[in-house]
Amino acid sequence: MNWFTNGGLMEKIAVLSGDRGKRWLKWLENMSGKGWKMQHQYYQYIGSKKVGKVWWRKILIFWVLAWVMGSLWIFWCMNSQVFEKRKETLASMCDERARMLQDQFNVSMNHIQALSILISTFHHGKNPSAIDQTTFARYTERTTFERPLTSGVAYAVKVLHSEREEFEKQQGWTIKRMDKLEQTPVQDAEVLEQSPLQEEYAPVIFAQETISHVISLDMLSGKEDRDNVLRARASGKGVLTAPFRLFKSNRLGVILTFAVYKVELPSNATPNERIQATDGYLGGVFDIESLVEKLLHQLASKQTIFVNVFDTTNPSHPISMYGSNVTDDGMSHISTLNFGDPFRKHEMCCRFKQKPPWPWLAITTSIGILVIAMLVGYIFYATVNRIAKVEEDYRKMMELKKMAEAADIAKSQFLATVSHEIRTPMNGVLGMLQMLMDTDLDITQQDYVRTAQGSGRALVSLINEVLDQARIESGKLELEAVRFDLRIILDDVLSLFYAKSQKKGIELAVYISDQVPDILIGDPGRFRQIITNLMGNSIK
């Protein structure tokens, strides 16, 4: 198109054709303007496509980010479920051990309380007493199976200061201080200091063979025991001491103390009434470490957790009764222990021995979902790109088609215009030649004129064929509907090919049925052209 508008051909057409050439040049300029307008619309279309691609890209990025967050959320949920299940398992195991420890402790506590009633009945209720050290030691040793958690029991009698001298003569030993026992070896208990003067004493007179070294010790002279003894007789319930190191085994233990009364007291008795009715104090020594170890040994097949037992009476300074002091930041569970003493608080802390395994199910599930989402996103991305490419190819093909059609139309119009411009002067030339034939010419001149007329007619025929071809391609070929004589047209065609047929020895004849009317309605020019082409091809 630029060649038409900018090249030398336009100048030649303008020079050769005059005003017609100028009109042709103006028409081409209009076509060029339409082309530039189409190009501008094309760039607008490309811009809208770019905007669409940006939105598709944003949607794809949002899809990817959403599924990444979704996968992380799925992983968190599944991992939380695993964590909660592991936590529930730990809580169940810890509560089971705490319940078993508490039940066994309560059983032993009930037997110690029953033993206090036995002492009240057969020692203070009989005169003379039916129990002595030998009897007590044998009985407690033979009934150890009823108190599997205790390492020994002992009984301390209540002695007033006014009764001390007579009591010591009767027993054959002096009352010793308990708070000095830790500083003196057990083998040298005879050299322990005597208990200081005070209003009341609580010397041990009966003891199980395993703790017989505590006989003659004053329970009220001990730093840890005095408050517990006084609290036991005032409350009428079992009272526990703080954890301490046992004398022989050096293991952590506690002492459970029950008061022994002269008579059976009602449950609503006042503290003063209980103090006045007190005859003595029965204590049971519990080896907490051995106790917990036996319990865990019973659950050896389930031994997958660490167990720690604490005295939390003072929350700011808990006392470890069993287990290591190693602490970690892993999962733990605390179960409350109730040993019958409302004053003292105890807890069991449990944690797994091994770290939790990797949550492979959560990891594989979340990664699998993420991979599937990425594949869907990739398919979506590839599909969008494929559609965009197909649309782009289709758009380019349509543009090329439009350009080709526009070029064909321009070519056809150009050929039609040029053919028309050439045919007009040729008709004039043929007219002049015909007029020349009507003058007096010799044979040679007539031959020249006929040759010129034949060449002119051939050129006009060629131009008409080119023009018809252009009209057919542009879709603007129009047929006339006029009256014409079929026989005259056929005679003209026969006369046109008469010379050629004679040279080749061919005889031409036309047969027309009588049923064909003389005058027909149609396009005589196109009919003549068709018959001429058929005849020409046949003769060739």
PDB file of C-alpha atoms in Angstrom, residues 210-315:
ATOM      1  CA  THR A 210      13.238 -52.013 110.226  1.00  0.00           C
ATOM      2  CA  ILE A 211      13.171 -48.706 112.136  1.00  0.00           C
ATOM      3  CA  SER A 212      13.850 -49.899 115.677  1.00  0.00           C
ATOM      4  CA  HIS A 213      16.597 -47.251 115.966  1.00  0.00           C
ATOM      5  CA  VAL A 214      13.933 -44.575 116.568  1.00  0.00           C
ATOM      6  CA  ILE A 215      12.898 -46.062 119.949  1.00  0.00           C
ATOM      7  CA  SER A 216      13.379 -43.507 122.753  1.00  0.00           C
ATOM      8  CA  LEU A 217      13.373 -40.543 120.341  1.00  0.00           C
ATOM      9  CA  ASP A 218      11.103 -37.650 121.263  1.00  0.00           C
ATOM     10  CA  MET A 219       8.827 -36.864 118.307  1.00  0.00           C
ATOM     11  CA  LEU A 220       8.107 -33.415 119.736  1.00  0.00           C
ATOM     12  CA  SER A 221      11.792 -32.467 119.701  1.00  0.00           C
ATOM     13  CA  GLY A 222      12.198 -32.866 115.943  1.00  0.00           C
ATOM     14  CA  LYS A 223      12.135 -29.769 113.790  1.00  0.00           C
ATOM     15  CA  GLU A 224       9.887 -31.269 111.111  1.00  0.00           C
ATOM     16  CA  ASP A 225       7.736 -33.515 113.291  1.00  0.00           C
ATOM     17  CA  ARG A 226       6.502 -31.332 116.144  1.00  0.00           C
ATOM     18  CA  ASP A 227       4.033 -29.284 114.085  1.00  0.00           C
ATOM     19  CA  ASN A 228       2.758 -32.384 112.318  1.00  0.00           C
ATOM     20  CA  VAL A 229       2.184 -34.260 115.593  1.00  0.00           C
ATOM     21  CA  LEU A 230       0.307 -31.334 117.099  1.00  0.00           C
ATOM     22  CA  ARG A 231      -1.735 -30.917 113.921  1.00  0.00           C
ATOM     23  CA  ALA A 232      -2.601 -34.629 113.839  1.00  0.00           C
ATOM     24  CA  ARG A 233      -3.994 -34.735 117.389  1.00  0.00           C
ATOM     25  CA  ALA A 234      -5.964 -31.489 116.871  1.00  0.00           C
ATOM     26  CA  SER A 235      -7.550 -32.566 113.574  1.00  0.00           C
ATOM     27  CA  GLY A 236      -8.061 -36.280 114.136  1.00  0.00           C
ATOM     28  CA  LYS A 237      -6.828 -36.983 110.597  1.00  0.00           C
ATOM     29  CA  GLY A 238      -3.690 -38.336 109.053  1.00  0.00           C
ATOM     30  CA  VAL A 239      -0.962 -35.715 108.685  1.00  0.00           C
ATOM     31  CA  LEU A 240       2.049 -35.882 106.373  1.00  0.00           C
ATOM     32  CA  THR A 241       5.483 -34.417 106.934  1.00  0.00           C
ATOM     33  CA  ALA A 242       7.524 -32.648 104.317  1.00  0.00           C
ATOM     34  CA  PRO A 243       9.850 -34.932 102.320  1.00  0.00           C
ATOM     35  CA  PHE A 244      13.106 -35.739 104.112  1.00  0.00           C
ATOM     36  CA  ARG A 245      16.011 -38.162 103.884  1.00  0.00           C
ATOM     37  CA  LEU A 246      15.377 -41.388 105.738  1.00  0.00           C
ATOM     38  CA  PHE A 247      17.913 -42.227 108.436  1.00  0.00           C
ATOM     39  CA  LYS A 248      19.260 -45.531 107.086  1.00  0.00           C
ATOM     40  CA  SER A 249      18.515 -45.594 103.369  1.00  0.00           C
ATOM     41  CA  ASN A 250      19.087 -41.894 102.799  1.00  0.00           C
ATOM     42  CA  ARG A 251      16.151 -41.986 100.387  1.00  0.00           C
ATOM     43  CA  LEU A 252      13.354 -39.463 100.293  1.00  0.00           C
ATOM     44  CA  GLY A 253      10.356 -40.313 102.404  1.00  0.00           C
ATOM     45  CA  VAL A 254       7.481 -38.907 104.444  1.00  0.00           C
ATOM     46  CA  ILE A 255       5.868 -39.805 107.753  1.00  0.00           C
ATOM     47  CA  LEU A 256       2.121 -40.235 108.075  1.00  0.00           C
ATOM     48  CA  THR A 257       0.977 -39.566 111.643  1.00  0.00           C
ATOM     49  CA  PHE A 258      -2.305 -40.523 113.333  1.00  0.00           C
ATOM     50  CA  ALA A 259      -3.283 -39.563 116.859  1.00  0.00           C
ATOM     51  CA  VAL A 260      -4.338 -42.379 119.233  1.00  0.00           C
ATOM     52  CA  TYR A 261      -7.189 -41.362 121.560  1.00  0.00           C
ATOM     53  CA  LYS A 262      -8.330 -42.804 124.851  1.00  0.00           C
ATOM     54  CA  VAL A 263     -11.937 -43.001 123.775  1.00  0.00           C
ATOM     55  CA  GLU A 264     -13.781 -42.861 120.495  1.00  0.00           C
ATOM     56  CA  LEU A 265     -14.529 -39.219 119.720  1.00  0.00           C
ATOM     57  CA  PRO A 266     -17.395 -37.884 117.621  1.00  0.00           C
ATOM     58  CA  SER A 267     -16.560 -36.401 114.224  1.00  0.00           C
ATOM     59  CA  ASN A 268     -17.487 -32.913 115.448  1.00  0.00           C
ATOM     60  CA  ALA A 269     -15.166 -32.976 118.492  1.00  0.00           C
ATOM     61  CA  THR A 270     -13.287 -29.731 119.139  1.00  0.00           C
ATOM     62  CA  PRO A 271      -9.461 -29.518 118.945  1.00  0.00           C
ATOM     63  CA  ASN A 272      -9.244 -29.085 122.749  1.00  0.00           C
ATOM     64  CA  GLU A 273     -11.309 -32.197 123.305  1.00  0.00           C
ATOM     65  CA  ARG A 274      -9.038 -34.129 120.968  1.00  0.00           C
ATOM     66  CA  ILE A 275      -5.879 -32.808 122.662  1.00  0.00           C
ATOM     67  CA  GLN A 276      -7.188 -33.826 126.091  1.00  0.00           C
ATOM     68  CA  ALA A 277      -8.152 -37.303 124.832  1.00  0.00           C
ATOM     69  CA  THR A 278      -4.795 -37.979 123.122  1.00  0.00           C
ATOM     70  CA  ASP A 279      -2.773 -40.991 124.390  1.00  0.00           C
ATOM     71  CA  GLY A 280      -0.093 -41.195 121.710  1.00  0.00           C
ATOM     72  CA  TYR A 281       0.865 -40.974 118.074  1.00  0.00           C
ATOM     73  CA  LEU A 282       1.252 -43.692 115.459  1.00  0.00           C
ATOM     74  CA  GLY A 283       3.479 -42.912 112.504  1.00  0.00           C
ATOM     75  CA  GLY A 284       4.140 -44.754 109.285  1.00  0.00           C
ATOM     76  CA  VAL A 285       7.267 -44.125 107.257  1.00  0.00           C
ATOM     77  CA  PHE A 286       6.710 -44.084 103.488  1.00  0.00           C
ATOM     78  CA  ASP A 287       9.707 -44.501 101.194  1.00  0.00           C
ATOM     79  CA  ILE A 288       8.374 -42.436  98.303  1.00  0.00           C
ATOM     80  CA  GLU A 289      11.134 -43.365  95.882  1.00  0.00           C
ATOM     81  CA  SER A 290      10.652 -47.099  96.459  1.00  0.00           C
ATOM     82  CA  LEU A 291       6.909 -46.628  96.352  1.00  0.00           C
ATOM     83  CA  VAL A 292       6.948 -44.976  92.903  1.00  0.00           C
ATOM     84  CA  GLU A 293       9.546 -47.413  91.572  1.00  0.00           C
ATOM     85  CA  LYS A 294       7.364 -50.384  92.540  1.00  0.00           C
ATOM     86  CA  LEU A 295       4.399 -48.744  90.902  1.00  0.00           C
ATOM     87  CA  LEU A 296       6.297 -48.096  87.675  1.00  0.00           C
ATOM     88  CA  HIS A 297       7.662 -51.626  87.756  1.00  0.00           C
ATOM     89  CA  GLN A 298       4.087 -52.904  87.675  1.00  0.00           C
ATOM     90  CA  LEU A 299       3.615 -50.856  84.505  1.00  0.00           C
ATOM     91  CA  ALA A 300       6.939 -51.863  82.987  1.00  0.00           C
ATOM     92  CA  SER A 301       5.340 -52.730  79.660  1.00  0.00           C
ATOM     93  CA  LYS A 302       4.041 -49.176  79.442  1.00  0.00           C
ATOM     94  CA  GLN A 303       7.217 -47.522  80.670  1.00  0.00           C
ATOM     95  CA  THR A 304       7.448 -44.788  78.028  1.00  0.00           C
ATOM     96  CA  ILE A 305       7.286 -41.693  80.224  1.00  0.00           C
ATOM     97  CA  PHE A 306       9.311 -39.974  82.925  1.00  0.00           C
ATOM     98  CA  VAL A 307       7.536 -39.505  86.270  1.00  0.00           C
ATOM     99  CA  ASN A 308       8.294 -36.836  88.866  1.00  0.00           C
ATOM    100  CA  VAL A 309       6.498 -36.433  92.197  1.00  0.00           C
ATOM    101  CA  PHE A 310       6.574 -33.036  93.925  1.00  0.00           C
ATOM    102  CA  ASP A 311       5.446 -31.623  97.247  1.00  0.00           C
ATOM    103  CA  THR A 312       3.880 -28.320  96.174  1.00  0.00           C
ATOM    104  CA  THR A 313       2.721 -27.095  99.570  1.00  0.00           C
ATOM    105  CA  ASN A 314       4.919 -24.068  98.900  1.00  0.00           C
ATOM    106  CA  PRO A 315       4.209 -23.346  95.206  1.00  0.00           C
TER     107      PRO A 315
END
